[in-house]
Short mmCIF file of C-alpha atoms in Angstrom, two decimals:
data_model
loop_
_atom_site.label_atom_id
_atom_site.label_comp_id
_atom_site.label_asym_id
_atom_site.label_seq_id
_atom_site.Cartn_x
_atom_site.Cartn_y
_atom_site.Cartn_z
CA UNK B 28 8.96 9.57 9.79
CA UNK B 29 11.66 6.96 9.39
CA UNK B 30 13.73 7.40 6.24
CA UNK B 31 12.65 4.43 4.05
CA UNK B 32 11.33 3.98 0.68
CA UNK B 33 10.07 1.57 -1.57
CA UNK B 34 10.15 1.36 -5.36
CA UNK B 35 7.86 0.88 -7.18
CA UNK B 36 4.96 1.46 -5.14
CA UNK B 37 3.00 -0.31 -7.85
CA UNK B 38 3.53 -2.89 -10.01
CA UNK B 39 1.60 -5.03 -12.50
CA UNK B 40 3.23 -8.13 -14.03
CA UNK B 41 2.80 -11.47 -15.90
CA UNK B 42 3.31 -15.00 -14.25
CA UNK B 43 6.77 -16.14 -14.94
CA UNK B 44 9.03 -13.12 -14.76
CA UNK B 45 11.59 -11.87 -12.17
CA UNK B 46 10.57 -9.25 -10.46
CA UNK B 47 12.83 -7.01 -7.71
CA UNK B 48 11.65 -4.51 -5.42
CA UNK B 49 13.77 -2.23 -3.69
CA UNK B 50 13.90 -0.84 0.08
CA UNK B 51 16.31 1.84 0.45
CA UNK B 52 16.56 3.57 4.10
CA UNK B 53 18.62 6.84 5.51
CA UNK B 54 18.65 6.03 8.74
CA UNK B 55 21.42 3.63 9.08
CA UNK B 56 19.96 0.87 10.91
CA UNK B 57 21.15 -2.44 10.53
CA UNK B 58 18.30 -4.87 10.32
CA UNK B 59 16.16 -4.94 7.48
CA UNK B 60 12.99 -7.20 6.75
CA UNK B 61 10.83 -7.76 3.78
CA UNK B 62 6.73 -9.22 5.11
CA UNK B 63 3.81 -9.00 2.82
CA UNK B 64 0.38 -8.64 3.92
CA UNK B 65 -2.71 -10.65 2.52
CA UNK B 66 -5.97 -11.01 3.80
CA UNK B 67 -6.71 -13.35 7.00
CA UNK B 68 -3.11 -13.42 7.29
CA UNK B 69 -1.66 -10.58 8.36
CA UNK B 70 1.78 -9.24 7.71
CA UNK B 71 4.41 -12.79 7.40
CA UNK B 72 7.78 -12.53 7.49
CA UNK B 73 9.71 -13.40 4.00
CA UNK B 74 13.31 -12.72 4.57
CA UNK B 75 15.04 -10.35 6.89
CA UNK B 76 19.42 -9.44 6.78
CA UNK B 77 21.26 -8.42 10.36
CA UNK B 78 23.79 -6.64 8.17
CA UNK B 79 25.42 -6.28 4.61
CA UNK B 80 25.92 -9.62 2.81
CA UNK B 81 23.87 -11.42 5.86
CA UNK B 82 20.01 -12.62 5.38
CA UNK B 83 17.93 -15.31 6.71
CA UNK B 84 14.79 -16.56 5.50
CA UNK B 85 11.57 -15.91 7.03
CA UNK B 86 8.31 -18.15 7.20
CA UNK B 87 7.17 -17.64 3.94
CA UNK B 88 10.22 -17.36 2.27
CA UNK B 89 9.79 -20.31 -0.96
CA UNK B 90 9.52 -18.37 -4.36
CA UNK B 91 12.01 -15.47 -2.96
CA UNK B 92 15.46 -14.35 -3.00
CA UNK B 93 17.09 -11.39 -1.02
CA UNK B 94 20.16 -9.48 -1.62
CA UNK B 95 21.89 -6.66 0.55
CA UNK B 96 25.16 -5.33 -0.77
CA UNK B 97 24.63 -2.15 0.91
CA UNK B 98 23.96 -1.02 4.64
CA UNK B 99 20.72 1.16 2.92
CA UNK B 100 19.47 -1.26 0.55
CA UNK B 101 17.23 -4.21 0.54
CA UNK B 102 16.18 -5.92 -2.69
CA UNK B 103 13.69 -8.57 -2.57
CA UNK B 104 13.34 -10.78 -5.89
CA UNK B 105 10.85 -12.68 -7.23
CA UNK B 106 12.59 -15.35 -9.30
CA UNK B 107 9.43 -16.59 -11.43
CA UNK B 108 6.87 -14.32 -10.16
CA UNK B 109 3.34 -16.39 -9.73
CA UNK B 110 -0.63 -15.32 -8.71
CA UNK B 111 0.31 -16.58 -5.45
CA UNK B 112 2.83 -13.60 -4.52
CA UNK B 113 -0.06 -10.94 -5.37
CA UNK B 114 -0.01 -9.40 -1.80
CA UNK B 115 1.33 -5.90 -0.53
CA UNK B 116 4.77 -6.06 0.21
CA UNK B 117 6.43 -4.29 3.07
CA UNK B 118 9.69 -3.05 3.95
CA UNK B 119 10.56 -2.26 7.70
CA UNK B 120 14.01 -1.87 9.65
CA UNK B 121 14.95 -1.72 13.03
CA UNK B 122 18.22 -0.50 14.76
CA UNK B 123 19.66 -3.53 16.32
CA UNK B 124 16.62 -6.41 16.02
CA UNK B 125 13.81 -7.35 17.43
CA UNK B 126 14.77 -5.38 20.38
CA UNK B 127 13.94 -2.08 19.09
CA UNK B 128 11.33 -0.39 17.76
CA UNK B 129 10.69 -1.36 13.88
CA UNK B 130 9.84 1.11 11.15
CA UNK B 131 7.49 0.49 8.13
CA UNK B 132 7.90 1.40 4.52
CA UNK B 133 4.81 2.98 2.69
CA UNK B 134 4.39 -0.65 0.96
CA UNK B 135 4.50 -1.94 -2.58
CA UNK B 136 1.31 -3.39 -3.95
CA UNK B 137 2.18 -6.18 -6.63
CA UNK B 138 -0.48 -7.80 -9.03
CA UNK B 139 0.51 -10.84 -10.90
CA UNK B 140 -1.75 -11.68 -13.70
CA UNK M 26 5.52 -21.13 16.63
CA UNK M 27 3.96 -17.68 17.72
CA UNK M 28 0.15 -17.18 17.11
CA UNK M 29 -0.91 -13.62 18.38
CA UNK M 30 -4.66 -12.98 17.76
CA UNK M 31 -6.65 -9.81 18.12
CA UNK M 32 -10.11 -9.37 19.56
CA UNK M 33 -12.58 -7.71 18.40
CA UNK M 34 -11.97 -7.81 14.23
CA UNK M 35 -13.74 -4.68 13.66
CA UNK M 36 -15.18 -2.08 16.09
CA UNK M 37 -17.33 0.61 15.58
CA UNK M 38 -17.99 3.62 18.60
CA UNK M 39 -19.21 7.63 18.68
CA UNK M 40 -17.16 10.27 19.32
CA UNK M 41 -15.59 11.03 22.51
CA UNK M 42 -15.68 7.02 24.16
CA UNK M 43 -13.06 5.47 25.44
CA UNK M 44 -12.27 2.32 23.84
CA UNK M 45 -10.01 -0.87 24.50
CA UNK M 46 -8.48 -3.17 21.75
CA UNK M 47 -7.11 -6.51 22.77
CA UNK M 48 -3.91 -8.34 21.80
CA UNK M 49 -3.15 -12.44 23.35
CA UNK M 50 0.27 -14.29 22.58
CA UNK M 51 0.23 -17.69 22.65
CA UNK M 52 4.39 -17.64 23.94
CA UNK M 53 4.92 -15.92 26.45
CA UNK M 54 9.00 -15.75 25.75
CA UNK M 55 8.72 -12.26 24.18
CA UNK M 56 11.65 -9.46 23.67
CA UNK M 57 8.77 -6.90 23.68
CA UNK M 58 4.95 -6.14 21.95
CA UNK M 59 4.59 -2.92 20.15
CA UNK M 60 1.62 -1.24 18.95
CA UNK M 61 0.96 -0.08 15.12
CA UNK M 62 -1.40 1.75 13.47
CA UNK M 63 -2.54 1.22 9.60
CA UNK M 64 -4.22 3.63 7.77
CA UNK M 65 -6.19 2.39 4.53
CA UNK M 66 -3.33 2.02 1.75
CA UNK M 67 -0.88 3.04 3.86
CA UNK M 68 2.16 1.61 5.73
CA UNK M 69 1.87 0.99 9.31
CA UNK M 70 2.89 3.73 11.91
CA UNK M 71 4.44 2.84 15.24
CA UNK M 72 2.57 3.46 18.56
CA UNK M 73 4.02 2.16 21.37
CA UNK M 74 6.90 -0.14 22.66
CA UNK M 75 6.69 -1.86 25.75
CA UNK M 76 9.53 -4.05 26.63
CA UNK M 77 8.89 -7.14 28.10
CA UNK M 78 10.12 -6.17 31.44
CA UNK M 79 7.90 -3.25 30.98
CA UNK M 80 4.19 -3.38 32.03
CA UNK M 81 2.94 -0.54 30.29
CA UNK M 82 3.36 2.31 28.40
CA UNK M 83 1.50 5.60 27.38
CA UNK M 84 1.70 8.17 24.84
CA UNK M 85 -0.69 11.06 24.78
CA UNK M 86 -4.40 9.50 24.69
CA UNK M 87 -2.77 5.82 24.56
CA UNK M 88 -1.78 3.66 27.06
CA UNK M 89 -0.66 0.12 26.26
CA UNK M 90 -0.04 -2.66 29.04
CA UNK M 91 1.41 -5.88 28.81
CA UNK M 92 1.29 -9.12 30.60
CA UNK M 93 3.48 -11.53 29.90
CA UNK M 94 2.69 -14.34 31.78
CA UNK M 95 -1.30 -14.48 30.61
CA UNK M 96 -0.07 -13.58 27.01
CA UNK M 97 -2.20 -10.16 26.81
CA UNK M 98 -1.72 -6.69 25.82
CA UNK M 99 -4.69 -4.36 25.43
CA UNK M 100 -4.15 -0.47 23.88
CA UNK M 101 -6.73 1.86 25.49
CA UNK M 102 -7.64 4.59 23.55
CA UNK M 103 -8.64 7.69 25.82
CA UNK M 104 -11.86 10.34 24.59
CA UNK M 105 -11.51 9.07 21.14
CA UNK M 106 -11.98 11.20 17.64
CA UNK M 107 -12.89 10.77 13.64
CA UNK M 108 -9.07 10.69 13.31
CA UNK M 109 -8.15 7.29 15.20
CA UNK M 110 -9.92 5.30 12.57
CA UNK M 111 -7.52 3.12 11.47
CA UNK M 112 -6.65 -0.61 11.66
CA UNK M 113 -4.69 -1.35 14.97
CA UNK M 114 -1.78 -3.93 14.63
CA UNK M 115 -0.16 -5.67 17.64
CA UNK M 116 3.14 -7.33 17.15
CA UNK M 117 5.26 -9.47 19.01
CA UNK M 118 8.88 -10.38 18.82
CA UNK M 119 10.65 -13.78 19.34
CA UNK M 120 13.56 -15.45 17.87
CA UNK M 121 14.57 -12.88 15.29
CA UNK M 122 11.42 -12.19 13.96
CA UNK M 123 8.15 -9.95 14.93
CA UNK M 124 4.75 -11.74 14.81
CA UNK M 125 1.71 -9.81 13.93
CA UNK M 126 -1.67 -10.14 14.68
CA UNK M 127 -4.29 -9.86 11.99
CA UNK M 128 -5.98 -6.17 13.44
CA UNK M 129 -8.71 -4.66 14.57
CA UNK M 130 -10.43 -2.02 12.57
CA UNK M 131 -11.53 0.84 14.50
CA UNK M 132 -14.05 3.26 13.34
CA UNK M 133 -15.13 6.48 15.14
CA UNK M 134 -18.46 7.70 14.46
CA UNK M 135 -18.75 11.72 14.94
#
């Protein structure tokens, strides 16, 4: 299995606070991408970095922040967390885009309340 | 922008049949489609990549072709078993991102 992992793999919160998940990966690869998956919807794309320092949003990227200061980490914040953003939220990389073969995280299931 | 739906939703067969799941693109200007599996609660696992200039690709009991210029991928599932239940995820890329269809959930009867 690819070498990524996401923290927490649970979380419960309350509308109106930040919340930050993390992706962390050992495999070096430079693309990273945060999706969630709901329901009828499938898995969207929310924000995705080609490198440290360098993101781009996704289609579903209002409500959501990114940050990479590292090649192995990925945070994706929730600025003002709403009931909207209740989804599973996955973390997957690739080695040099959409090119290659992408890896999935084991997913982080969030419940706003 | 990309729609990539997958027919049938939900599919249900005994032991031991061989089975077909079907992916369609609306854009045919794909990098390449790959195959995922999703287990309940879990992450999804990676099947198969066939690169567009690719028409198929196979990996133990799967096979996976692609055709690009009808927009269709199918994943046949050879002599299948209790342990391929799971829910099948095509996705293609474009641009920089990957589009995913919304599944089909396969469940093998023994």
């Amino acid at each position: 299995d690819a070498g990524i992992t996401q923290s927490p793999r649970h979380k419960v919160t309350e509308t109106g606070t930040p919340v930050t998940l993390r992706c962390h990966q050992t495999e070096n690869h430079r693309y990273m991408y945060w999706y969630r998956q709901d329901p009828g919807h499938g898995l969207r794309l929310i924000h995705y970095s080609y490198g440290v320092k360098d993101t781009d949003k996704g289609e579903v990227s209002d409500g959501y922040s990114v940050s990479r200061s590292k090649t192995e980490d990925f945070l994706l914040t929730l600025e003002s967390a709403t009931s909207s953003q209740t989804s599973v939220y996955f973390c997957a990389i690739s080695e040099t885009g959409v090119n290659t073969e992408a890896f999935f995280g084991q997913g982080t299931r969030l419940t706003v309340v | 922008k990309q729609e990539v739906t997958q027919i049938p939703a939900a599919l249900s067969v005994p032991e031991g049949e061989n089975l077909v799941l079907n992916c369609s693109f609306t854009d045919s200007a794909i990098y390449n489609l790959q195959w995922f599996r999703q287990d309940p609660g879990k992450g999804l696992t990676s099947l198969l990549l066939i690169q567009s200039s690719q028409r198929e690709q196979t990996s133990g009991r799967l096979n996976a072709s692609l055709d690009k210029s009808s927009g269709r991928s199918t994943l046949y599932i050879a002599a299948s078993q209790p342990g391929d239940s799971a829910t099948y995820l095509c996705a293609v890329t474009e641009g920089n991102q990957f589009y995913f269809g919304t599944g089909t959930s396969l469940t093998v009867i023994p």
